[in-house]
């Protein structure tokens, strides 16, 4: 098993896209990249701990490749916006890829370069690729939020503007 760690704004919206494939063992909401040990949601949401909201994905690379994870990741975010994602603004919501080894770094860098060269976005793809940092699991009520609080999740997602943006950017891809 390997781990992949992605930041893409509110972690509630980052679980479901990955949580449905054979070869993905689990998707956990949490925090990474900051300077406070064992941060709480209340601390992270202030933007003062340096942490990003992330999902940590445990996967079997023989069944589901890191490249496929990246393909899904790019289709969940605005990779040109390093000041947050959609309605969630601030350092703690910026997109980033935390790599766990040199192979992941090389794949992520190539994937980012390919996406930037694709011309899909009017602005440069500037999502950071960072070394994996300590991961702290978020509080229980954040885990599998799309399942445990389906109504609130749907309302929050609808208000965020995420789906409209993603539909516009990726609609040609979905038509294929």
Coordinates of N, CA, C and O in Angstrom, one line a residue:
X1 N 0.8 -1.2 0.0 CA 0.0 0.0 0.0 C 0.9 1.2 0.0 O 2.0 1.2 0.6
X2 N 0.4 2.3 -0.6 CA 1.0 3.6 -0.7 C 0.1 4.6 -0.1 O -1.1 4.4 -0.1
X3 N 0.6 5.8 0.1 CA -0.2 7.0 0.6 C 0.0 8.0 -0.5 O 1.0 8.2 -1.1
X4 N -1.1 8.8 -0.7 CA -1.1 10.0 -1.5 C -1.8 11.1 -0.6 O -2.8 10.7 0.0
X5 N -1.3 12.3 -0.7 CA -1.9 13.3 0.1 C -2.2 14.5 -0.7 O -1.2 15.1 -1.4
X6 N -3.4 15.0 -0.8 CA -3.8 16.1 -1.6 C -4.6 17.1 -0.8 O -5.5 16.8 0.0
X7 N -4.3 18.4 -1.1 CA -5.0 19.5 -0.6 C -5.8 20.1 -1.7 O -5.2 20.3 -2.8
X8 N -7.1 20.4 -1.5 CA -7.9 20.9 -2.6 C -9.1 21.7 -2.1 O -10.2 21.6 -2.5
X9 N -8.8 22.6 -1.1 CA -9.9 23.3 -0.5 C -10.5 22.5 0.6 O -9.8 21.7 1.3
X10 N -11.8 22.7 0.9 CA -12.5 22.0 1.9 C -12.3 20.5 1.8 O -12.6 19.9 0.7
X11 N -11.8 19.8 2.8 CA -11.6 18.4 2.7 C -12.9 17.6 2.5 O -12.9 16.5 2.0
X12 N -14.0 18.1 2.9 CA -15.3 17.4 2.7 C -15.5 17.1 1.2 O -16.0 16.0 0.9
X13 N -15.1 18.0 0.4 CA -15.3 17.9 -1.1 C -14.3 17.0 -1.7 O -14.4 16.7 -2.9
X14 N -13.2 16.6 -1.0 CA -12.1 15.9 -1.6 C -12.2 14.4 -1.3 O -11.4 13.6 -1.8
X15 N -13.1 14.0 -0.5 CA -13.2 12.5 -0.1 C -13.9 11.7 -1.1 O -13.4 10.7 -1.7
X16 N -15.2 12.1 -1.4 CA -16.0 11.3 -2.3 C -15.4 11.0 -3.6 O -15.6 9.8 -4.1
X17 N -14.8 11.9 -4.3 CA -14.2 11.6 -5.6 C -13.3 10.4 -5.6 O -13.1 9.7 -6.6
X18 N -12.6 10.2 -4.5 CA -11.6 9.1 -4.4 C -12.2 7.8 -3.8 O -11.6 6.8 -3.9
X19 N -13.2 8.0 -3.0 CA -13.8 7.0 -2.1 C -14.7 6.0 -2.8 O -15.7 5.6 -2.3
X20 N -14.4 5.6 -4.1 CA -15.4 4.8 -4.8 C -14.7 3.8 -5.7 O -15.4 3.2 -6.6
X21 N -13.4 3.6 -5.6 CA -12.7 2.8 -6.6 C -12.0 1.6 -5.9 O -11.5 1.7 -4.8
X22 N -12.0 0.5 -6.6 CA -11.3 -0.7 -6.1 C -9.8 -0.3 -6.1 O -9.3 0.4 -7.0
X23 N -9.1 -0.7 -5.1 CA -7.7 -0.4 -5.0 C -7.4 0.8 -4.1 O -6.3 1.1 -3.7
X24 N -8.5 1.5 -3.7 CA -8.3 2.6 -2.7 C -8.9 2.1 -1.4 O -10.1 1.8 -1.3
X25 N -8.0 1.9 -0.5 CA -8.4 1.3 0.8 C -9.1 2.3 1.7 O -10.1 1.9 2.3
X26 N -8.6 3.5 1.8 CA -9.3 4.5 2.6 C -8.9 5.9 2.3 O -7.9 6.1 1.7
X27 N -9.8 6.8 2.6 CA -9.6 8.3 2.4 C -9.9 8.9 3.7 O -11.0 8.8 4.2
X28 N -8.9 9.6 4.2 CA -9.1 10.2 5.6 C -8.9 11.7 5.5 O -7.9 12.2 4.9
X29 N -9.8 12.5 6.1 CA -9.7 13.9 6.1 C -8.7 14.3 7.2 O -8.7 13.7 8.3
X30 N -7.9 15.3 7.0 CA -6.9 15.8 8.0 C -6.2 17.1 7.6 O -6.7 17.8 6.8
X31 N -5.1 17.2 8.3 CA -4.3 18.5 8.2 C -2.9 18.1 8.0 O -2.4 17.2 8.6
X32 N -2.2 18.9 7.1 CA -0.8 18.7 6.9 C -0.1 20.0 6.5 O -0.7 20.9 6.0
X33 N 1.2 20.0 6.7 CA 2.0 21.2 6.2 C 2.2 22.3 7.2 O 2.9 23.3 6.9
X34 N 1.8 22.2 8.4 CA 1.8 23.3 9.4 C 2.9 23.1 10.4 O 3.7 22.2 10.4
X35 N 2.9 24.1 11.4 CA 3.9 24.1 12.4 C 3.4 23.8 13.8 O 4.1 24.0 14.8
X36 N 2.2 23.4 13.9 CA 1.6 23.1 15.2 C 1.3 21.6 15.3 O 0.7 21.0 14.4
X37 N 1.7 21.0 16.4 CA 1.5 19.5 16.5 C 0.0 19.3 16.9 O -0.5 20.1 17.7
X38 N -0.6 18.3 16.3 CA -1.9 17.9 16.7 C -2.9 19.0 16.6 O -3.6 19.3 17.6
X39 N -3.0 19.7 15.5 CA -3.9 20.9 15.4 C -5.4 20.4 15.4 O -5.7 19.3 15.0
X40 N -6.2 21.3 15.9 CA -7.7 21.1 15.8 C -8.2 21.8 14.6 O -7.6 22.8 14.1
X41 N -9.5 21.5 14.3 CA -10.1 22.2 13.2 C -10.3 23.7 13.5 O -10.0 24.5 12.7
X42 N -10.6 24.0 14.8 CA -10.7 25.3 15.2 C -9.4 26.1 15.0 O -9.5 27.3 14.6
X43 N -8.3 25.5 15.2 CA -7.0 26.2 15.0 C -6.7 26.3 13.5 O -6.3 27.4 13.1
X44 N -6.9 25.2 12.8 CA -6.6 25.3 11.4 C -7.4 26.3 10.6 O -6.9 27.0 9.7
X45 N -8.7 26.4 10.9 CA -9.5 27.3 10.1 C -9.2 28.7 10.3 O -9.6 29.6 9.5
X46 N -8.4 29.1 11.4 CA -8.0 30.5 11.5 C -6.9 30.8 10.5 O -6.6 32.0 10.3
X47 N -6.2 29.8 9.9 CA -5.2 30.1 8.9 C -3.8 30.4 9.6 O -2.9 30.8 8.9
X48 N -3.7 30.2 10.9 CA -2.5 30.6 11.6 C -1.5 29.5 11.9 O -0.4 29.7 12.3
X49 N -2.0 28.2 11.6 CA -1.1 27.1 12.0 C -0.2 26.6 10.8 O 0.7 25.8 11.0
X50 N -0.5 27.2 9.6 CA 0.3 26.7 8.4 C -0.2 25.5 7.8 O 0.3 25.0 6.8
X51 N -1.2 24.8 8.4 CA -1.7 23.6 7.9 C -2.7 23.8 6.7 O -3.4 24.8 6.7
X52 N -2.8 22.8 5.8 CA -3.8 22.8 4.8 C -4.8 21.7 5.1 O -4.4 20.7 5.7
X53 N -6.0 21.9 4.8 CA -7.0 20.8 4.8 C -6.6 19.8 3.7 O -6.5 20.2 2.6
X54 N -6.4 18.5 4.0 CA -6.0 17.5 3.1 C -6.8 16.3 3.2 O -7.5 16.0 4.2
X55 N -6.7 15.4 2.2 CA -7.1 14.0 2.3 C -5.9 13.2 2.1 O -5.0 13.4 1.3
X56 N -5.8 12.1 3.0 CA -4.7 11.2 2.9 C -5.4 9.9 2.3 O -6.3 9.3 2.9
X57 N -4.9 9.4 1.2 CA -5.5 8.3 0.5 C -4.5 7.1 0.6 O -3.3 7.2 0.3
X58 N -5.0 6.0 1.1 CA -4.2 4.8 1.2 C -4.7 3.9 0.0 O -5.9 3.6 -0.1
X59 N -3.7 3.6 -0.9 CA -4.1 2.9 -2.1 C -3.1 1.8 -2.5 O -2.0 1.8 -2.0
X60 N -3.6 0.8 -3.3 CA -2.8 -0.2 -3.8 C -2.4 0.2 -5.2 O -3.2 0.1 -6.1
X61 N -1.1 0.5 -5.4 CA -0.7 1.0 -6.7 C -0.7 -0.1 -7.8 O -0.7 0.3 -9.0
X62 N -0.8 -1.3 -7.4 CA -0.9 -2.4 -8.4 C -2.4 -2.4 -9.0 O -2.6 -3.0 -10.1
X63 N -3.3 -1.8 -8.3 CA -4.7 -1.9 -8.7 C -5.2 -0.5 -9.2 O -5.9 -0.4 -10.1
X64 N -4.7 0.6 -8.5 CA -5.1 1.9 -8.8 C -3.8 2.8 -8.8 O -3.3 3.0 -7.7
X65 N -3.4 3.3 -9.9 CA -2.1 4.0 -10.0 C -2.1 5.4 -9.4 O -3.2 6.1 -9.4
X66 N -1.0 5.9 -9.1 CA -0.8 7.3 -8.6 C -1.2 8.2 -9.7 O -1.8 9.3 -9.5
X67 N -0.9 7.9 -11.0 CA -1.3 8.7 -12.1 C -2.8 8.9 -12.2 O -3.3 10.0 -12.4
X68 N -3.6 7.8 -11.9 CA -5.0 7.9 -11.9 C -5.5 8.8 -10.8 O -6.5 9.5 -10.9
X69 N -4.9 8.7 -9.6 CA -5.2 9.6 -8.5 C -5.0 11.0 -8.9 O -5.9 11.9 -8.6
X70 N -3.9 11.3 -9.6 CA -3.7 12.7 -10.0 C -4.7 13.2 -11.0 O -5.2 14.3 -11.0
X71 N -5.1 12.3 -11.9 CA -6.2 12.6 -12.9 C -7.4 13.0 -12.2 O -8.1 14.0 -12.6
X72 N -7.8 12.3 -11.2 CA -9.0 12.6 -10.4 C -8.8 13.9 -9.6 O -9.7 14.8 -9.6
X73 N -7.6 14.1 -9.0 CA -7.3 15.3 -8.2 C -7.5 16.5 -9.0 O -8.2 17.5 -8.6
X74 N -6.9 16.6 -10.2 CA -7.0 17.8 -11.0 C -8.4 18.2 -11.4 O -8.7 19.3 -11.6
X75 N -9.3 17.2 -11.5 CA -10.6 17.4 -11.9 C -11.5 17.8 -10.7 O -12.7 18.0 -10.8
X76 N -10.9 18.1 -9.5 CA -11.6 18.5 -8.3 C -11.3 19.9 -7.9 O -12.0 20.4 -7.0
X77 N -10.3 20.5 -8.5 CA -9.8 21.8 -8.0 C -9.7 22.8 -9.1 O -9.8 22.5 -10.3
X78 N -9.4 24.1 -8.7 CA -8.9 25.1 -9.6 C -7.4 25.2 -9.3 O -6.9 25.8 -8.4
X79 N -6.6 24.6 -10.2 CA -5.1 24.5 -9.9 C -4.4 25.8 -10.2 O -3.2 25.9 -10.0
X80 N -5.1 26.9 -10.5 CA -4.5 28.2 -10.8 C -4.7 29.1 -9.6 O -4.2 30.3 -9.6
X81 N -5.4 28.7 -8.6 CA -5.8 29.6 -7.5 C -5.1 29.1 -6.2 O -5.6 28.2 -5.5
X82 N -4.0 29.8 -5.8 CA -3.3 29.4 -4.6 C -3.8 30.2 -3.4 O -3.1 30.2 -2.3
X83 N -4.9 30.9 -3.5 CA -5.4 31.7 -2.3 C -6.6 31.1 -1.7 O -7.3 31.7 -0.9
X84 N -6.9 29.8 -2.1 CA -8.0 29.1 -1.6 C -8.7 28.4 -2.7 O -8.2 28.3 -3.8
X85 N -9.9 27.8 -2.4 CA -10.6 27.1 -3.5 C -12.1 27.4 -3.4 O -12.7 27.2 -2.3
X86 N -12.6 28.0 -4.4 CA -14.0 28.4 -4.6 C -14.4 29.3 -3.4 O -13.7 30.3 -3.2
X87 N -15.4 28.9 -2.6 CA -15.9 29.8 -1.6 C -14.9 29.8 -0.3 O -15.0 30.7 0.5
X88 N -14.1 28.8 -0.2 CA -13.2 28.7 0.9 C -11.9 29.4 0.6 O -11.1 29.0 -0.2
X89 N -11.6 30.5 1.3 CA -10.5 31.4 1.0 C -9.5 31.3 2.2 O -9.9 31.1 3.3
X90 N -8.2 31.4 1.9 CA -7.2 31.4 2.9 C -6.2 30.3 2.6 O -6.4 29.4 1.9
X91 N -5.0 30.5 3.3 CA -3.9 29.6 3.1 C -4.3 28.1 3.4 O -3.8 27.2 2.7
X92 N -5.2 27.9 4.4 CA -5.5 26.5 4.8 C -6.3 25.8 3.7 O -6.5 24.6 3.8
X93 N -6.8 26.5 2.7 CA -7.6 25.9 1.6 C -6.9 25.9 0.3 O -7.6 25.5 -0.7
X94 N -5.7 26.3 0.2 CA -5.0 26.3 -1.1 C -4.7 24.9 -1.6 O -4.6 23.9 -0.8
X95 N -4.6 24.7 -2.9 CA -4.4 23.3 -3.4 C -2.9 23.0 -3.3 O -2.0 23.9 -3.4
X96 N -2.6 21.8 -3.0 CA -1.2 21.3 -3.0 C -1.1 19.8 -3.1 O -2.1 19.1 -2.7
X97 N -0.1 19.3 -3.6 CA 0.2 17.8 -3.6 C 1.4 17.6 -2.7 O 2.4 18.2 -2.9
X98 N 1.2 16.7 -1.7 CA 2.2 16.3 -0.8 C 2.8 15.0 -1.3 O 2.0 14.0 -1.3
X99 N 4.0 14.9 -1.7 CA 4.6 13.7 -2.3 C 5.3 12.9 -1.2 O 6.0 13.5 -0.3
X100 N 5.2 11.6 -1.3 CA 5.8 10.7 -0.3 C 7.1 10.1 -0.7 O 7.7 9.4 0.1
X101 N 7.5 10.3 -2.0 CA 8.7 9.7 -2.5 C 9.1 10.4 -3.8 O 8.3 11.2 -4.3
X102 N 10.3 10.1 -4.3 CA 10.8 10.8 -5.5 C 10.0 10.4 -6.7 O 9.7 11.2 -7.6
X103 N 9.5 9.2 -6.8 CA 8.7 8.7 -7.9 C 7.4 9.5 -7.9 O 7.0 10.0 -9.0
X104 N 6.7 9.7 -6.8 CA 5.5 10.5 -6.8 C 5.8 12.0 -7.2 O 5.0 12.6 -8.0
X105 N 7.0 12.5 -6.8 CA 7.3 13.9 -7.2 C 7.5 14.0 -8.7 O 6.9 14.9 -9.3
X106 N 8.2 13.0 -9.3 CA 8.4 13.1 -10.8 C 7.0 13.0 -11.5 O 6.8 13.7 -12.5
X107 N 6.2 12.1 -11.1 CA 4.9 11.9 -11.7 C 4.0 13.1 -11.5 O 3.4 13.6 -12.5
X108 N 4.0 13.7 -10.3 CA 3.2 14.9 -10.0 C 3.7 16.1 -10.8 O 2.9 16.9 -11.4
X109 N 5.0 16.3 -10.9 CA 5.6 17.4 -11.7 C 5.2 17.3 -13.2 O 4.9 18.3 -13.8
X110 N 5.3 16.1 -13.7 CA 5.0 15.9 -15.1 C 3.5 16.1 -15.4 O 3.1 16.7 -16.3
X111 N 2.7 15.6 -14.5 CA 1.2 15.8 -14.6 C 0.9 17.2 -14.5 O 0.0 17.7 -15.3
X112 N 1.5 18.0 -13.6 CA 1.2 19.4 -13.5 C 1.6 20.1 -14.8 O 0.9 21.0 -15.3
X113 N 2.8 19.8 -15.3 CA 3.3 20.4 -16.5 C 2.4 20.1 -17.7 O 2.1 21.0 -18.5
X114 N 2.0 18.9 -17.8 CA 1.1 18.5 -18.9 C -0.3 19.3 -18.8 O -0.8 19.7 -19.8
X115 N -0.8 19.4 -17.6 CA -2.1 20.1 -17.4 C -1.9 21.6 -17.8 O -2.7 22.2 -18.5
X116 N -0.8 22.2 -17.4 CA -0.5 23.6 -17.7 C -0.3 23.8 -19.2 O -0.9 24.7 -19.8
X117 N 0.3 22.8 -19.9 CA 0.6 22.9 -21.3 C -0.7 22.7 -22.1 O -0.8 23.0 -23.3
X118 N -1.7 22.1 -21.5 CA -2.9 21.7 -22.2 C -3.8 22.9 -22.7 O -4.6 22.7 -23.6
X119 N -3.5 24.1 -22.1 CA -4.3 25.2 -22.4 C -5.7 25.2 -21.9 O -6.5 26.1 -22.2
X120 N -6.0 24.3 -21.0 CA -7.3 24.2 -20.4 C -7.7 25.4 -19.5 O -8.8 25.8 -19.4
X121 N -6.6 26.0 -18.9 CA -6.9 27.2 -18.0 C -6.3 28.5 -18.7 O -5.2 28.4 -19.3
X122 N -6.9 29.6 -18.4 CA -6.4 30.9 -18.9 C -5.2 31.4 -18.1 O -4.4 32.2 -18.6
X123 N -5.1 30.9 -16.9 CA -4.0 31.3 -16.0 C -3.1 30.1 -15.8 O -3.5 29.0 -16.0
X124 N -1.8 30.3 -15.4 CA -0.9 29.2 -15.2 C -1.3 28.3 -14.0 O -1.9 28.7 -13.0
X125 N -1.1 27.0 -14.2 CA -1.3 26.0 -13.2 C -0.2 26.2 -12.2 O 1.0 26.0 -12.6
X126 N -0.5 26.6 -11.0 CA 0.6 26.9 -10.0 C 0.4 26.1 -8.7 O 0.9 26.5 -7.7
X127 N -0.3 25.0 -8.7 CA -0.4 24.2 -7.5 C 0.9 23.7 -7.1 O 1.7 23.1 -7.9
X128 N 1.2 23.9 -5.8 CA 2.5 23.5 -5.3 C 2.6 22.0 -5.1 O 1.6 21.3 -4.8
X129 N 3.8 21.5 -5.3 CA 4.2 20.1 -5.0 C 5.2 20.1 -3.9 O 6.3 20.7 -4.0
X130 N 4.8 19.6 -2.7 CA 5.6 19.7 -1.5 C 6.0 18.3 -1.0 O 5.3 17.3 -1.2
X131 N 7.0 18.3 -0.2 CA 7.4 17.0 0.5 C 6.3 16.7 1.5 O 5.7 17.6 2.2
X132 N 6.0 15.4 1.6 CA 5.0 15.0 2.6 C 5.4 15.5 4.0 O 6.6 15.4 4.4
X133 N 4.5 16.0 4.7 CA 4.7 16.5 6.1 C 3.8 15.7 7.0 O 3.0 14.9 6.6
X134 N 4.0 15.8 8.3 CA 3.2 15.0 9.2 C 1.7 15.3 8.9 O 1.3 16.4 8.7
X135 N 1.0 14.2 9.0 CA -0.5 14.2 8.7 C -1.2 14.0 10.1 O -0.8 13.1 10.8
X136 N -2.2 14.9 10.3 CA -3.0 14.8 11.5 C -4.4 14.5 11.1 O -5.0 15.3 10.3
X137 N -5.0 13.4 11.6 CA -6.4 13.1 11.3 C -7.3 14.1 11.8 O -7.2 14.5 13.0
X138 N -8.3 14.6 11.0 CA -9.3 15.6 11.5 C -10.2 14.9 12.5 O -10.3 13.6 12.5
X139 N -11.0 15.7 13.2 CA -12.0 15.2 14.1 C -12.9 14.2 13.4 O -13.2 14.3 12.3
X140 N -13.5 13.3 14.2 CA -14.4 12.3 13.7 C -15.5 12.8 12.9 O -15.9 12.2 11.8
X141 N -16.1 14.0 13.3 CA -17.3 14.5 12.6 C -16.9 15.0 11.2 O -17.8 15.2 10.3
X142 N -15.6 15.1 10.8 CA -15.3 15.5 9.5 C -15.1 14.3 8.6 O -15.0 14.4 7.3
X143 N -15.0 13.1 9.1 CA -14.7 11.9 8.3 C -15.9 11.5 7.6 O -17.0 11.4 8.1
X144 N -15.8 11.1 6.3 CA -16.9 10.7 5.4 C -18.1 11.6 5.5 O -19.2 11.2 5.5
X145 N -17.8 12.9 5.5 CA -18.9 13.9 5.7 C -20.0 13.8 4.7 O -21.1 14.0 5.0
X146 N -19.6 13.4 3.5 CA -20.6 13.3 2.4 C -21.6 12.2 2.7 O -22.7 12.2 2.2
X147 N -21.2 11.2 3.5 CA -22.1 10.2 3.9 C -22.8 10.5 5.2 O -24.0 10.3 5.3
X148 N -22.1 11.0 6.2 CA -22.7 11.1 7.5 C -23.6 12.4 7.7 O -24.4 12.5 8.5
X149 N -23.3 13.4 6.8 CA -24.1 14.6 6.8 C -24.4 15.0 5.4 O -24.1 16.1 4.9
X150 N -25.1 14.1 4.7 CA -25.3 14.2 3.2 C -26.0 15.5 2.9 O -25.7 16.1 1.9
X151 N -27.0 15.9 3.6 CA -27.8 17.1 3.3 C -27.0 18.3 3.4 O -26.9 19.2 2.5
X152 N -26.2 18.5 4.5 CA -25.4 19.6 4.7 C -24.2 19.7 3.7 O -23.9 20.7 3.1
X153 N -23.7 18.5 3.4 CA -22.6 18.4 2.4 C -23.1 18.9 1.0 O -22.5 19.7 0.4
X154 N -24.3 18.4 0.6 CA -24.9 18.8 -0.7 C -25.1 20.3 -0.7 O -24.8 21.0 -1.7
X155 N -25.6 20.9 0.4 CA -25.9 22.3 0.4 C -24.6 23.1 0.3 O -24.5 24.1 -0.4
X156 N -23.6 22.7 1.1 CA -22.3 23.4 1.1 C -21.6 23.3 -0.3 O -21.1 24.3 -0.8
X157 N -21.7 22.1 -0.9 CA -21.1 21.9 -2.2 C -21.8 22.8 -3.2 O -21.1 23.4 -4.1
X158 N -23.1 22.8 -3.2 CA -23.9 23.6 -4.1 C -23.6 25.1 -4.0 O -23.5 25.8 -5.0
X159 N -23.4 25.6 -2.8 CA -23.1 27.0 -2.6 C -21.7 27.4 -2.9 O -21.4 28.6 -3.2
X160 N -20.8 26.4 -3.0 CA -19.3 26.7 -3.2 C -19.0 27.2 -4.6 O -18.0 27.9 -4.7
X161 N -19.7 26.8 -5.6 CA -19.4 27.2 -7.0 C -18.4 26.2 -7.6 O -18.0 26.3 -8.7
X162 N -18.0 25.2 -6.8 CA -17.0 24.2 -7.3 C -17.6 23.4 -8.5 O -16.9 23.3 -9.5
X163 N -18.8 22.9 -8.4 CA -19.3 22.1 -9.4 C -19.5 22.8 -10.8 O -19.2 22.3 -11.8
X164 N -20.0 24.1 -10.7 CA -20.1 24.9 -11.9 C -18.8 25.1 -12.6 O -18.7 25.0 -13.8
X165 N -17.8 25.4 -11.8 CA -16.4 25.6 -12.3 C -15.9 24.4 -13.0 O -15.4 24.4 -14.1
X166 N -16.0 23.3 -12.3 CA -15.5 22.0 -12.8 C -16.2 21.6 -14.0 O -15.6 21.1 -15.0
X167 N -17.5 21.8 -14.1 CA -18.3 21.4 -15.2 C -17.8 22.2 -16.4 O -17.7 21.7 -17.5
X168 N -17.6 23.5 -16.2 CA -17.2 24.4 -17.3 C -15.8 24.0 -17.9 O -15.6 23.9 -19.1
X169 N -14.9 23.7 -17.0 CA -13.5 23.4 -17.4 C -13.4 22.0 -18.0 O -12.6 21.8 -18.9
X170 N -14.2 21.0 -17.5 CA -14.0 19.7 -17.9 C -15.1 19.1 -18.8 O -15.1 17.9 -19.1
X171 N -16.1 19.9 -19.2 CA -17.2 19.4 -19.9 C -16.8 18.7 -21.2 O -17.4 17.7 -21.6
X172 N -15.8 19.3 -21.9 CA -15.4 18.6 -23.2 C -14.8 17.2 -22.9 O -15.1 16.3 -23.7
X173 N -14.1 17.1 -21.8 CA -13.6 15.8 -21.4 C -14.7 14.8 -21.1 O -14.6 13.6 -21.5
X174 N -15.7 15.2 -20.4 CA -16.8 14.3 -20.1 C -17.6 13.9 -21.3 O -18.3 12.9 -21.3
X175 N -17.6 14.8 -22.4 CA -18.4 14.5 -23.6 C -17.8 13.3 -24.4 O -18.4 12.8 -25.2
X176 N -16.5 13.1 -24.1 CA -15.8 12.0 -24.9 C -16.3 10.7 -24.6 O -16.7 10.3 -23.5

